PDB file of C-alpha atoms in Angstrom:
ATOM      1  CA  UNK T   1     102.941 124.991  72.298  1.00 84.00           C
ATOM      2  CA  UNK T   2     100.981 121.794  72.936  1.00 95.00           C
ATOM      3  CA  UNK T   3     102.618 119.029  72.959  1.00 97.00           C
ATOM      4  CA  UNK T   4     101.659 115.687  71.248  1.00 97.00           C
ATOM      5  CA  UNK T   5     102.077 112.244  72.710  1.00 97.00           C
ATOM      6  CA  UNK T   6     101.910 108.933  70.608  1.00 97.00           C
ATOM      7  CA  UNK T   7     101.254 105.552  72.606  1.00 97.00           C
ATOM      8  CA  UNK T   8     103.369 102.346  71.957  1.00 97.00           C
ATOM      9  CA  UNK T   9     102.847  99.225  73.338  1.00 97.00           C
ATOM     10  CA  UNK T  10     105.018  96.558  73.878  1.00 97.00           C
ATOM     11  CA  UNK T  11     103.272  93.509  75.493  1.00 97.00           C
ATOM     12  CA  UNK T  12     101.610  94.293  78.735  1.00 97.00           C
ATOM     13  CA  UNK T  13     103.717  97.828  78.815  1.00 98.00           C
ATOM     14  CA  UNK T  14     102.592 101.321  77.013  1.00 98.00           C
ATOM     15  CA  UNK T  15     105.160 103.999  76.526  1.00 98.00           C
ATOM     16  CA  UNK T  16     104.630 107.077  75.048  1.00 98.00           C
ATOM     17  CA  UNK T  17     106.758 109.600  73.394  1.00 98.00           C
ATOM     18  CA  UNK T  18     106.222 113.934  73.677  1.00 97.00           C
ATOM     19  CA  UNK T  19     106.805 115.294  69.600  1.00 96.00           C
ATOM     20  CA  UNK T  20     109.858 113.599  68.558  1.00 90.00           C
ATOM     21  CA  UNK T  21     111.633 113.089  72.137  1.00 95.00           C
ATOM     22  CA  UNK T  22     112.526 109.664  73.171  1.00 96.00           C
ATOM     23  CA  UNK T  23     109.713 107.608  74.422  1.00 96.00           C
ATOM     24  CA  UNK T  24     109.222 107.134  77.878  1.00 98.00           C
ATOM     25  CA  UNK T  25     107.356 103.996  80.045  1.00 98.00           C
ATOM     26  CA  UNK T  26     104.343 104.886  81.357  1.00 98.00           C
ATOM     27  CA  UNK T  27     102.644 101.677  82.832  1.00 98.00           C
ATOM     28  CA  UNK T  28     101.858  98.481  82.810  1.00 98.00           C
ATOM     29  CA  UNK T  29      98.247  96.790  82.072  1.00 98.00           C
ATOM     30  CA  UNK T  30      97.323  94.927  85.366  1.00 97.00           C
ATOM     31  CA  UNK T  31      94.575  93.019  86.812  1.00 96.00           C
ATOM     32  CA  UNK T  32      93.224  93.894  89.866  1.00 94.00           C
ATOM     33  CA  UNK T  33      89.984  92.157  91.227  1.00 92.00           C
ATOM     34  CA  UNK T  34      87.363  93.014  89.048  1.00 95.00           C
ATOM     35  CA  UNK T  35      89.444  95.770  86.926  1.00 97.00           C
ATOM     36  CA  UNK T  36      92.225  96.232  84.664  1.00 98.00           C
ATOM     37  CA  UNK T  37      94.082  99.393  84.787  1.00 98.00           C
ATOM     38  CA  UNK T  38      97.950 100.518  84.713  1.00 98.00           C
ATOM     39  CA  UNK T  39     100.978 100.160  87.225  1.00 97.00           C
ATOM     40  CA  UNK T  40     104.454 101.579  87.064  1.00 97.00           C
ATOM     41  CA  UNK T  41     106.275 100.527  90.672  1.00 94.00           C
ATOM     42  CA  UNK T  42     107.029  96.735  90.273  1.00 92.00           C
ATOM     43  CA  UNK T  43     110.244  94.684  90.413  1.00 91.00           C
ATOM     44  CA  UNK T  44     111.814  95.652  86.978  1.00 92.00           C
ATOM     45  CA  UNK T  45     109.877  98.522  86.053  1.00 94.00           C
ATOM     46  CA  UNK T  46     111.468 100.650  83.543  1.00 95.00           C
ATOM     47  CA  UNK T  47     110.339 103.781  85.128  1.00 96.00           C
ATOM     48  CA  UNK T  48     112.990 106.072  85.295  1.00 94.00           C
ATOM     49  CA  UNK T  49     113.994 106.588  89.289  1.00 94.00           C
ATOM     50  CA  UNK T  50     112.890 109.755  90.355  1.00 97.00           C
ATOM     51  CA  UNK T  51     112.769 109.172  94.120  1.00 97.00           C
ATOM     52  CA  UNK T  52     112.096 112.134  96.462  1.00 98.00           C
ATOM     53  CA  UNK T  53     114.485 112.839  98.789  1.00 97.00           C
ATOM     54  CA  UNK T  54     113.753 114.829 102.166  1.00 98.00           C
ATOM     55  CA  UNK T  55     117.137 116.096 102.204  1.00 97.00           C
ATOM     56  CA  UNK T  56     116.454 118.201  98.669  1.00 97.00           C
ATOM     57  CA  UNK T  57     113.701 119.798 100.807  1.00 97.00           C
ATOM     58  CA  UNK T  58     114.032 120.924 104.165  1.00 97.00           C
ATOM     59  CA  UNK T  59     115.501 123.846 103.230  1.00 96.00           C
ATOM     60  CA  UNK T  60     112.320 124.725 101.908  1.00 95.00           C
ATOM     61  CA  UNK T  61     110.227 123.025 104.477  1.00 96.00           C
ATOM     62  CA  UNK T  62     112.616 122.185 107.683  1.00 97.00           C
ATOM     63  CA  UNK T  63     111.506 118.698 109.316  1.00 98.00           C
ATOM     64  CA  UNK T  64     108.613 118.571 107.671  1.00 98.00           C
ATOM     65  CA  UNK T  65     110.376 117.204 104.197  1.00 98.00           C
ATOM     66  CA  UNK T  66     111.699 114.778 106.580  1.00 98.00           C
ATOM     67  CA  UNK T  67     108.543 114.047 108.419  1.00 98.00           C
ATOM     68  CA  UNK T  68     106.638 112.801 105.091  1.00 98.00           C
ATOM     69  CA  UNK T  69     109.404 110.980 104.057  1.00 98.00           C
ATOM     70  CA  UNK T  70     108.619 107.724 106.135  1.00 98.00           C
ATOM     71  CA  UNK T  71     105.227 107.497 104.217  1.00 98.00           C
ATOM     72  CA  UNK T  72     106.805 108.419 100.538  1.00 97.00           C
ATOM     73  CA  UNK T  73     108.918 105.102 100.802  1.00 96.00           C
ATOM     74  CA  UNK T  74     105.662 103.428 101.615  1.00 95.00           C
ATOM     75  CA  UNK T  75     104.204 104.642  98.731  1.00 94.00           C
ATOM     76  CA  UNK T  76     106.927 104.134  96.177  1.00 90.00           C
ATOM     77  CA  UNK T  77     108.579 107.393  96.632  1.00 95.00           C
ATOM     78  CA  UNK T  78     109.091 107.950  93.080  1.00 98.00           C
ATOM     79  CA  UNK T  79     107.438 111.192  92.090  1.00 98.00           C
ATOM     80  CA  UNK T  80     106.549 109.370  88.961  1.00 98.00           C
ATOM     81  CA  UNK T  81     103.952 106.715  90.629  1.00 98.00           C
ATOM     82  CA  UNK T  82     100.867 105.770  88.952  1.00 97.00           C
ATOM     83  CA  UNK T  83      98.088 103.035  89.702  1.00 95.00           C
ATOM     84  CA  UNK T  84      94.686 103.331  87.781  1.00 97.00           C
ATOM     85  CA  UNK T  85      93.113 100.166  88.376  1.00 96.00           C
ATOM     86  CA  UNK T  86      91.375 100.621  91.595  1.00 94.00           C
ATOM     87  CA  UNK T  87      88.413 102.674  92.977  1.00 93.00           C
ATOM     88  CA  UNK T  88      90.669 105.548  93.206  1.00 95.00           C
ATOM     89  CA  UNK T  89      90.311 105.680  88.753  1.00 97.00           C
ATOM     90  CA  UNK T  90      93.508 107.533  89.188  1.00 98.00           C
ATOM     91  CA  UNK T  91      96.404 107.977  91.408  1.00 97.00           C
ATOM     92  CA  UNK T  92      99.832 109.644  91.037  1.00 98.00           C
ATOM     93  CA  UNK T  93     103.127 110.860  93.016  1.00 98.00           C
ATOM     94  CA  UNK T  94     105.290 109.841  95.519  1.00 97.00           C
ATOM     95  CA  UNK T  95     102.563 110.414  98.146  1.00 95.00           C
ATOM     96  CA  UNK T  96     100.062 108.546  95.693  1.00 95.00           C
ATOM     97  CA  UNK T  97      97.160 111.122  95.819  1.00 97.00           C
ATOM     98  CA  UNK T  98      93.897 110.080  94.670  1.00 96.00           C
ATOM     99  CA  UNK T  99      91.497 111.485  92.583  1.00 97.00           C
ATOM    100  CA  UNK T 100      88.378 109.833  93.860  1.00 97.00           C
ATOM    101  CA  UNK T 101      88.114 112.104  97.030  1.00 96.00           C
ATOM    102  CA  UNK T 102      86.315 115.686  96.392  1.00 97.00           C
ATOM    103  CA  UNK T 103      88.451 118.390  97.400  1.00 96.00           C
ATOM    104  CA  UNK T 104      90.859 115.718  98.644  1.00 96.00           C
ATOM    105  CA  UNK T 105      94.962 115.472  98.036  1.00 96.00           C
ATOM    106  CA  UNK T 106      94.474 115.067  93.830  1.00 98.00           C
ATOM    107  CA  UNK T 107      92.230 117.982  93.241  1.00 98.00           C
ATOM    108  CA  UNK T 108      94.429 120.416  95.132  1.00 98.00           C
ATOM    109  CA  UNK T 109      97.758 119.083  93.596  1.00 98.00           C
ATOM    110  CA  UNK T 110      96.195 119.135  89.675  1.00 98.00           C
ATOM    111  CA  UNK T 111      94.922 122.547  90.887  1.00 98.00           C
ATOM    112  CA  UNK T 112      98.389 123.827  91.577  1.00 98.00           C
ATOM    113  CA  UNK T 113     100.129 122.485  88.340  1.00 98.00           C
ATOM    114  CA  UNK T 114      97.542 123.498  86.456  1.00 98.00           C
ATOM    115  CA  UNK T 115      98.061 127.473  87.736  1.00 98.00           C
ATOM    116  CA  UNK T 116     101.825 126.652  86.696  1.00 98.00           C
ATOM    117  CA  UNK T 117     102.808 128.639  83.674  1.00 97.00           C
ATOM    118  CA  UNK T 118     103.599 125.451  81.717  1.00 97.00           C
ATOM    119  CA  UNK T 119     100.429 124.275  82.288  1.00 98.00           C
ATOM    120  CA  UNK T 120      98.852 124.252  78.588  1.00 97.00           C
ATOM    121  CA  UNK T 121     101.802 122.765  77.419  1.00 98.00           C
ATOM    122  CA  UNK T 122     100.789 119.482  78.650  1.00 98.00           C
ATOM    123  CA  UNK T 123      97.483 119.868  79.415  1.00 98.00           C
ATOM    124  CA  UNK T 124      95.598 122.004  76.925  1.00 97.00           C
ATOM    125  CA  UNK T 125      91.961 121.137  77.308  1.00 96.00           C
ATOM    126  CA  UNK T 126      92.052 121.448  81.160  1.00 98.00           C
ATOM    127  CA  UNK T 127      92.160 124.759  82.869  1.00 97.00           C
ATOM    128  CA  UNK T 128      91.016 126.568  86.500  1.00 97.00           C
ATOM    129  CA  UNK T 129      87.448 128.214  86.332  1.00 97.00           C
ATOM    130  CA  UNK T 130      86.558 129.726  89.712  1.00 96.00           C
ATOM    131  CA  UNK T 131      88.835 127.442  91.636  1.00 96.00           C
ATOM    132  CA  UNK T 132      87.497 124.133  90.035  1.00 98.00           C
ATOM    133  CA  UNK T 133      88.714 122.177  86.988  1.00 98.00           C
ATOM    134  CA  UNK T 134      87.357 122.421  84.316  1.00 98.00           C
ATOM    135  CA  UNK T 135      87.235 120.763  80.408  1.00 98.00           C
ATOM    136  CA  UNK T 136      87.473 122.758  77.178  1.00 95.00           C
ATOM    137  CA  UNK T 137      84.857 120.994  75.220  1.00 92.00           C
ATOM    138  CA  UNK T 138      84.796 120.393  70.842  1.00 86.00           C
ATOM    139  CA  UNK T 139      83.063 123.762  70.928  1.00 90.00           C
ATOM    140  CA  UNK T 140      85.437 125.814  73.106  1.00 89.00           C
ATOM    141  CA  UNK T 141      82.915 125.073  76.080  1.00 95.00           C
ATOM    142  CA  UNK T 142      84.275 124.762  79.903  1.00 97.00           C
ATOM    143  CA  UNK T 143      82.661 121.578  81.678  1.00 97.00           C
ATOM    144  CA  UNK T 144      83.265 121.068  85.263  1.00 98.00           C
ATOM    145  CA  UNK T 145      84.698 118.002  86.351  1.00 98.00           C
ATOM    146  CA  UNK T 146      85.105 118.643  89.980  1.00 98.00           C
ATOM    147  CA  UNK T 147      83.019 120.311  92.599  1.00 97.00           C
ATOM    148  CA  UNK T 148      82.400 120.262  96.643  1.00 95.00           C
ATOM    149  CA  UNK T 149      81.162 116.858  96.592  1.00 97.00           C
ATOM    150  CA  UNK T 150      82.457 115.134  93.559  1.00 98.00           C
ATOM    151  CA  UNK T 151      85.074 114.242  91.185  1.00 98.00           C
ATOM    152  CA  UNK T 152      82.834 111.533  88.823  1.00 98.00           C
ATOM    153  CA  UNK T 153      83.628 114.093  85.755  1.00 98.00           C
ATOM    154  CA  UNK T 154      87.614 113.913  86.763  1.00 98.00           C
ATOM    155  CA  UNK T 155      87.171 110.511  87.113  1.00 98.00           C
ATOM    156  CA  UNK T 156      86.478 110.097  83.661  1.00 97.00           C
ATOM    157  CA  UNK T 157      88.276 112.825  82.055  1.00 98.00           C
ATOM    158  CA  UNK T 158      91.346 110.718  83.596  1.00 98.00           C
ATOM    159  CA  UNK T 159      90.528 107.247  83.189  1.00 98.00           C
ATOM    160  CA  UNK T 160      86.947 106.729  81.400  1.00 97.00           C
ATOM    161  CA  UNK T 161      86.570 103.030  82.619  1.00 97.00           C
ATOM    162  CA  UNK T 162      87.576 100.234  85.237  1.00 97.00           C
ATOM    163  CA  UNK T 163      87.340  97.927  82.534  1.00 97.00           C
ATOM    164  CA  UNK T 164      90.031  98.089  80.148  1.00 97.00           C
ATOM    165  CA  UNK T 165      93.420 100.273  79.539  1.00 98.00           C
ATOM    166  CA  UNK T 166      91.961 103.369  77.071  1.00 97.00           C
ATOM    167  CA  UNK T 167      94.284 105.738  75.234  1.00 96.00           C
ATOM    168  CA  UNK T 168      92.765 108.546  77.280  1.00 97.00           C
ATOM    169  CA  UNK T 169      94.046 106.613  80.201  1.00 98.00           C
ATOM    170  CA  UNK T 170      97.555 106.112  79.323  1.00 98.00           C
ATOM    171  CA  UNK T 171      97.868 109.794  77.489  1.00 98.00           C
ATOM    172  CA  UNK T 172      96.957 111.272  81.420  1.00 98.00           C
ATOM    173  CA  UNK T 173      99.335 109.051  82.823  1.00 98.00           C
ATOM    174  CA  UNK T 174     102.111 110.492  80.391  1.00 98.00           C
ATOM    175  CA  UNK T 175     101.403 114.208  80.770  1.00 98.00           C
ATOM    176  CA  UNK T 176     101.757 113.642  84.230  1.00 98.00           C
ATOM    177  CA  UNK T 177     104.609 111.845  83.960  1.00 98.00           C
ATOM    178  CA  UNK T 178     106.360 113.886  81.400  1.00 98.00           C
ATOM    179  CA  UNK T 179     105.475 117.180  83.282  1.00 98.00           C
ATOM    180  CA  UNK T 180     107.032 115.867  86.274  1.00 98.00           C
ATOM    181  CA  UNK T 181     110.050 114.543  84.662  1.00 98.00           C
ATOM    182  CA  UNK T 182     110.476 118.160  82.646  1.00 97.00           C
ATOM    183  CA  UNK T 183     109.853 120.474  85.658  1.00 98.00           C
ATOM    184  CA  UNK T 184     111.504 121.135  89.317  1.00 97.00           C
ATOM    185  CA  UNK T 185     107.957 123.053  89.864  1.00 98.00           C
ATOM    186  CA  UNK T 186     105.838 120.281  89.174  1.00 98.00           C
ATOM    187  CA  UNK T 187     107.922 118.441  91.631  1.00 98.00           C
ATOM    188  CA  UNK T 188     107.505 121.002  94.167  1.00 97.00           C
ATOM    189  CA  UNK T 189     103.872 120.835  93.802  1.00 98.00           C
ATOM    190  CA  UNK T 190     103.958 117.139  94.925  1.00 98.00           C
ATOM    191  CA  UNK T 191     105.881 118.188  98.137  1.00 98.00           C
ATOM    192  CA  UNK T 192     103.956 121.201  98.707  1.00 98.00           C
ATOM    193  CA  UNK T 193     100.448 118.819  98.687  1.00 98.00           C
ATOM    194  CA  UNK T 194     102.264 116.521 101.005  1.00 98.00           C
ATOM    195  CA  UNK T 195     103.491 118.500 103.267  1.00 98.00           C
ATOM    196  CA  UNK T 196     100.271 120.642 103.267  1.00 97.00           C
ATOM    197  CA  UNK T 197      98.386 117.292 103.608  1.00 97.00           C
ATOM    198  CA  UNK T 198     100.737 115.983 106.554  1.00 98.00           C
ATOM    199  CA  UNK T 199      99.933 119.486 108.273  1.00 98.00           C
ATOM    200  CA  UNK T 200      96.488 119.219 108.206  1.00 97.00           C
ATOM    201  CA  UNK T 201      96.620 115.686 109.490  1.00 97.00           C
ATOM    202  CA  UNK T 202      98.550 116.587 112.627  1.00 98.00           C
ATOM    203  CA  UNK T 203      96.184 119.691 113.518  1.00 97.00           C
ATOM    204  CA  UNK T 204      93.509 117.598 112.991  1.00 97.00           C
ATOM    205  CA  UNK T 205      94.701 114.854 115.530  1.00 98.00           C
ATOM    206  CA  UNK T 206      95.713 117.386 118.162  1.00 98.00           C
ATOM    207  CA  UNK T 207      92.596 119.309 117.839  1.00 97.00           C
ATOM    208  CA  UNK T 208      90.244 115.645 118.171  1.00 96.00           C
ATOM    209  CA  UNK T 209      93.335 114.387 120.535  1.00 96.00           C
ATOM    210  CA  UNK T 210      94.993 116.829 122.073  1.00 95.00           C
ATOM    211  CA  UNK T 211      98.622 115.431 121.317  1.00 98.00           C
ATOM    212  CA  UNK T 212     100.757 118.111 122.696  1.00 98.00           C
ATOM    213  CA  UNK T 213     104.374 117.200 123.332  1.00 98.00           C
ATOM    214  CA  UNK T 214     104.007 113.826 121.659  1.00 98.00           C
ATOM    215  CA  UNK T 215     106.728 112.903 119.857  1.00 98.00           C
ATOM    216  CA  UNK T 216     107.445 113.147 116.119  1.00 98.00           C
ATOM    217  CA  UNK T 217     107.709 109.125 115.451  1.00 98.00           C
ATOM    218  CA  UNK T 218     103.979 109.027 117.007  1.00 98.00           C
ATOM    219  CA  UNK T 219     102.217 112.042 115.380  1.00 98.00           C
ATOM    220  CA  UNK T 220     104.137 110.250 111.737  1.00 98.00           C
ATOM    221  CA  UNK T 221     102.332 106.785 112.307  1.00 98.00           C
ATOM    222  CA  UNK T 222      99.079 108.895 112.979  1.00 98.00           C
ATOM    223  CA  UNK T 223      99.680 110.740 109.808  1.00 98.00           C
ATOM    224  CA  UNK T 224     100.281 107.628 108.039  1.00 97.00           C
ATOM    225  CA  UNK T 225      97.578 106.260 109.263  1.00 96.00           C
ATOM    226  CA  UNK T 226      94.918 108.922 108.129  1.00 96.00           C
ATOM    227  CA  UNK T 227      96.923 108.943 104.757  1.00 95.00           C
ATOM    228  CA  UNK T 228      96.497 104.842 103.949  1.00 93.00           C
ATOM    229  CA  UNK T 229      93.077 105.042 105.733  1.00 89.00           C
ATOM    230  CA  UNK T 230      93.886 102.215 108.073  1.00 87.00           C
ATOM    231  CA  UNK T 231      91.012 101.393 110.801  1.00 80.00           C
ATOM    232  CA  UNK T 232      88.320 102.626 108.101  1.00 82.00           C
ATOM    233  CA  UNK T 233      85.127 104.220 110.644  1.00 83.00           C
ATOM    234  CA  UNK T 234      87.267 103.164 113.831  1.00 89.00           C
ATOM    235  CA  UNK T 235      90.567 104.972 112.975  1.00 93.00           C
ATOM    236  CA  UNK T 236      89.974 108.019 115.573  1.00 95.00           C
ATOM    237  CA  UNK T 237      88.679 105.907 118.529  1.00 95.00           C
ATOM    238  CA  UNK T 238      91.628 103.613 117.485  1.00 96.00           C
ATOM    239  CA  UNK T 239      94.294 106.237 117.526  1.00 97.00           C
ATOM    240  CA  UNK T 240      92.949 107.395 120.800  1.00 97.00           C
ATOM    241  CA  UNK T 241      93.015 104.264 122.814  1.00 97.00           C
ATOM    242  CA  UNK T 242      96.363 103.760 121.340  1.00 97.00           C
ATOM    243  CA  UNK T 243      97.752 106.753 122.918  1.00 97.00           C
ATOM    244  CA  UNK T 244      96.513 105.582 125.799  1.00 97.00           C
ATOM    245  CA  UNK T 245      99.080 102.469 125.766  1.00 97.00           C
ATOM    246  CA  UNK T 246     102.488 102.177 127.864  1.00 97.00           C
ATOM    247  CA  UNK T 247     104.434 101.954 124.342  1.00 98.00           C
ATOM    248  CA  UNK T 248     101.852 103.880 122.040  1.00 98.00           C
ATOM    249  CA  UNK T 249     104.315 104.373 118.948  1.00 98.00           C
ATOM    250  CA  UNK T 250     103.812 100.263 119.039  1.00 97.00           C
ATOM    251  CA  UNK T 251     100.223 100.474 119.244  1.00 97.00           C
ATOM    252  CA  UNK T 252      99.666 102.909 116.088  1.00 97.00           C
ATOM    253  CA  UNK T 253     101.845 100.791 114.517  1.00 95.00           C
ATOM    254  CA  UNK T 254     100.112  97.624 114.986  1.00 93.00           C
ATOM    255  CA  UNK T 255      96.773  99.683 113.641  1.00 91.00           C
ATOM    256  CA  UNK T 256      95.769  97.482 110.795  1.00 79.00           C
ATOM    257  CA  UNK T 257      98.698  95.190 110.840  1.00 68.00           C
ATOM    258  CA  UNK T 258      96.620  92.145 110.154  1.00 73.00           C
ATOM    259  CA  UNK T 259      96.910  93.313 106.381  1.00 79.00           C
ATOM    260  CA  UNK T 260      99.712  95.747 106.317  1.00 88.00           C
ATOM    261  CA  UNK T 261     102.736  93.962 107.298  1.00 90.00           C
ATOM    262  CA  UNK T 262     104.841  95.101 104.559  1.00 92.00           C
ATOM    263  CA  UNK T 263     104.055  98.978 105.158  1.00 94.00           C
ATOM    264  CA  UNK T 264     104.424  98.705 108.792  1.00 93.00           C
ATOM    265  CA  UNK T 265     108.159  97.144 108.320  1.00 94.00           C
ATOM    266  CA  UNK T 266     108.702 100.033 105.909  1.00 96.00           C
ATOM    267  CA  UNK T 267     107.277 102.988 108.038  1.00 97.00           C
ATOM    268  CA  UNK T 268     108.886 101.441 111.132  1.00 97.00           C
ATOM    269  CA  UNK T 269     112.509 101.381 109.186  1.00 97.00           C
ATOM    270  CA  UNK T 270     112.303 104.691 108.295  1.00 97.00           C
ATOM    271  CA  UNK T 271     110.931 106.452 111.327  1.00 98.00           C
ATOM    272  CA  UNK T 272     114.054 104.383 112.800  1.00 97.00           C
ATOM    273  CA  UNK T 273     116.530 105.691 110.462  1.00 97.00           C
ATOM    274  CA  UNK T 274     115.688 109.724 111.748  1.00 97.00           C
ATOM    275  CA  UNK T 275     117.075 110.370 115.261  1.00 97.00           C
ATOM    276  CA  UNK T 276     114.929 113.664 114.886  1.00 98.00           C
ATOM    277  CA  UNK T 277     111.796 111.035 115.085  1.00 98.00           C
ATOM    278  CA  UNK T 278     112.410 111.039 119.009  1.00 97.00           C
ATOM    279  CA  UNK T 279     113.675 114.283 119.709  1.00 98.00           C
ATOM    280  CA  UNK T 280     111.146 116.376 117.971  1.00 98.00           C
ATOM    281  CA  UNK T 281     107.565 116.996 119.967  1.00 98.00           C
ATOM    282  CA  UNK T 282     104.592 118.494 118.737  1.00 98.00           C
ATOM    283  CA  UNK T 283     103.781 121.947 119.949  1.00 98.00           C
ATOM    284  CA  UNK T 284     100.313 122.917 119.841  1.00 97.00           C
ATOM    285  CA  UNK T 285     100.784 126.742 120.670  1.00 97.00           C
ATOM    286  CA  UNK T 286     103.259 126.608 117.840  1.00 97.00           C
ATOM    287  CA  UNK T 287     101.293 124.685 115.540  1.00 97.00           C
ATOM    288  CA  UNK T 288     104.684 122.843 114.713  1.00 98.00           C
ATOM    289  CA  UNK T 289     107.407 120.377 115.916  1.00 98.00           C
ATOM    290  CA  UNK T 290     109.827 122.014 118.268  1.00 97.00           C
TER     291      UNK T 290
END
């Protein structure tokens, strides 16, 4: 059974409440250049801390929970994140995956919790049609909001304008939010996407730049770096000449660090905090740190 969500605001927050549960915060309406949209990681937020924690996954996924790890504290780490006031339209998780990229880290991770058997209870009017997502119209009619090369109808299904907070906004904020507060599974989607994601990005770099036996701490700040999309149309030819450098886990680092300070002190931290950082190397037979 479907459940139904009722929005309450108080001030600049909205909450919203599933049936006659206790109501839950879901964001707050922010400014953001030209846009207004909702936020839930600020400095007395009453999200409620759900924090991913590597060590609750590597038995599932060995170093690799602890190899996205450095960029989940960047990102807010709580699996409940949400932003919706930027290009983006919509962005959730602990990994913050955004739904403006066709076929990028948003589409696959909605695709996965929507093939979870759970997944009419919260979202009953979106469903998987030939691998795509897809809208159940007023007349029982599927509409595709995603495809090979865009998202636009996503977009919109998620958050229908940059210009003020809509209910349709907030009410896809707090499926997502109650889903992933209800379920281990929709959790484990969120890691799954990340680590998948995280995988990708390493074959990628050692198939553009051969990085065999690099160390772990470099191939994360290269990771990181294609995540944030730091050094924009530069980033490869970037990360190559950095390699290049006597002390090249510095020189990643300092990769857009005109504007990044913050994220750069975090990533650096927590690379720190791992002695398996240094000791792990990239194998490229392996396809894996050894």
């Amino acid at each position: 059974m479907a459940y139904l969500y009722k929005i309450t605001r108080d001030g600049r927050d909205f909450f919203a409440s599933a049936d006659d549960q206790p109501r839950f915060f879901v964001g707050r309406r922010v400014p953001y250049k030209d846009n207004i949209g909702l936020y839930n990681i600020f400095s007395g937020s009453r999200l409620a801390k759900l924090n991913f924690e590597a060590a609750n996954f590597t038995g599932r996924f060995g170093f690799w929970a602890e190899f996205i790890e450095p960029t989940a504290r960047c990102e807010g780490r709580n699996f409940l994140t949400l932003n919706s006031y930027d290009r983006a339209a919509f962005t959730f998780g602990f990994g913050q995956f955004a739904a403006h990229v066709a076929g990028g880290d948003f589409v696959h991770y909605l695709r996965a919790m929507l093939a979870l058997p759970d997944a009419r209870d919260y979202f009953p009017h979106l469903v998987l049609h030939d691998g795509h997502i897809h809208s159940i119209d007023g007349l029982g009619q599927r509409v595709e909001l995603e495809d090979t090369s865009s998202t636009r109808g996503l977009m919109k299904y998620l958050n229908p304008t940059l210009d003020e907070v809509e209910d349709a906004e907030v009410i896809a904020a707090a499926r997502l939010i109650h889903w992933t507060t209800q379920s281990q599974a929709a959790r484990d989607a969120q890691v799954d996407q990340m680590v998948g994601t995280f995988k990708s990005f390493v074959a990628d770099a050692d198939k553009r730049l051969s990085i065999h036996n690099r160390t772990a701490d470099q191939c994360c700040i290269i990771a990181d770096i294609l995540h944030h999309g730091r050094g924009g149309r530069m980033t490869w030819p970037l990360i190559a000449e950095a390699l290049t450098r006597t002390r090249p886990f510095d020189a990643l680092l300092a990769i857009g660090s005109g504007e990044w300070e913050e994220r750069r002190r975090v990533l650096r931290a927590a690379i720190g905090a791992n002695a398996n950082f240094k000791t792990k190397r990239w194998d490229s037979a392996r396809n894996d740190f050894v």
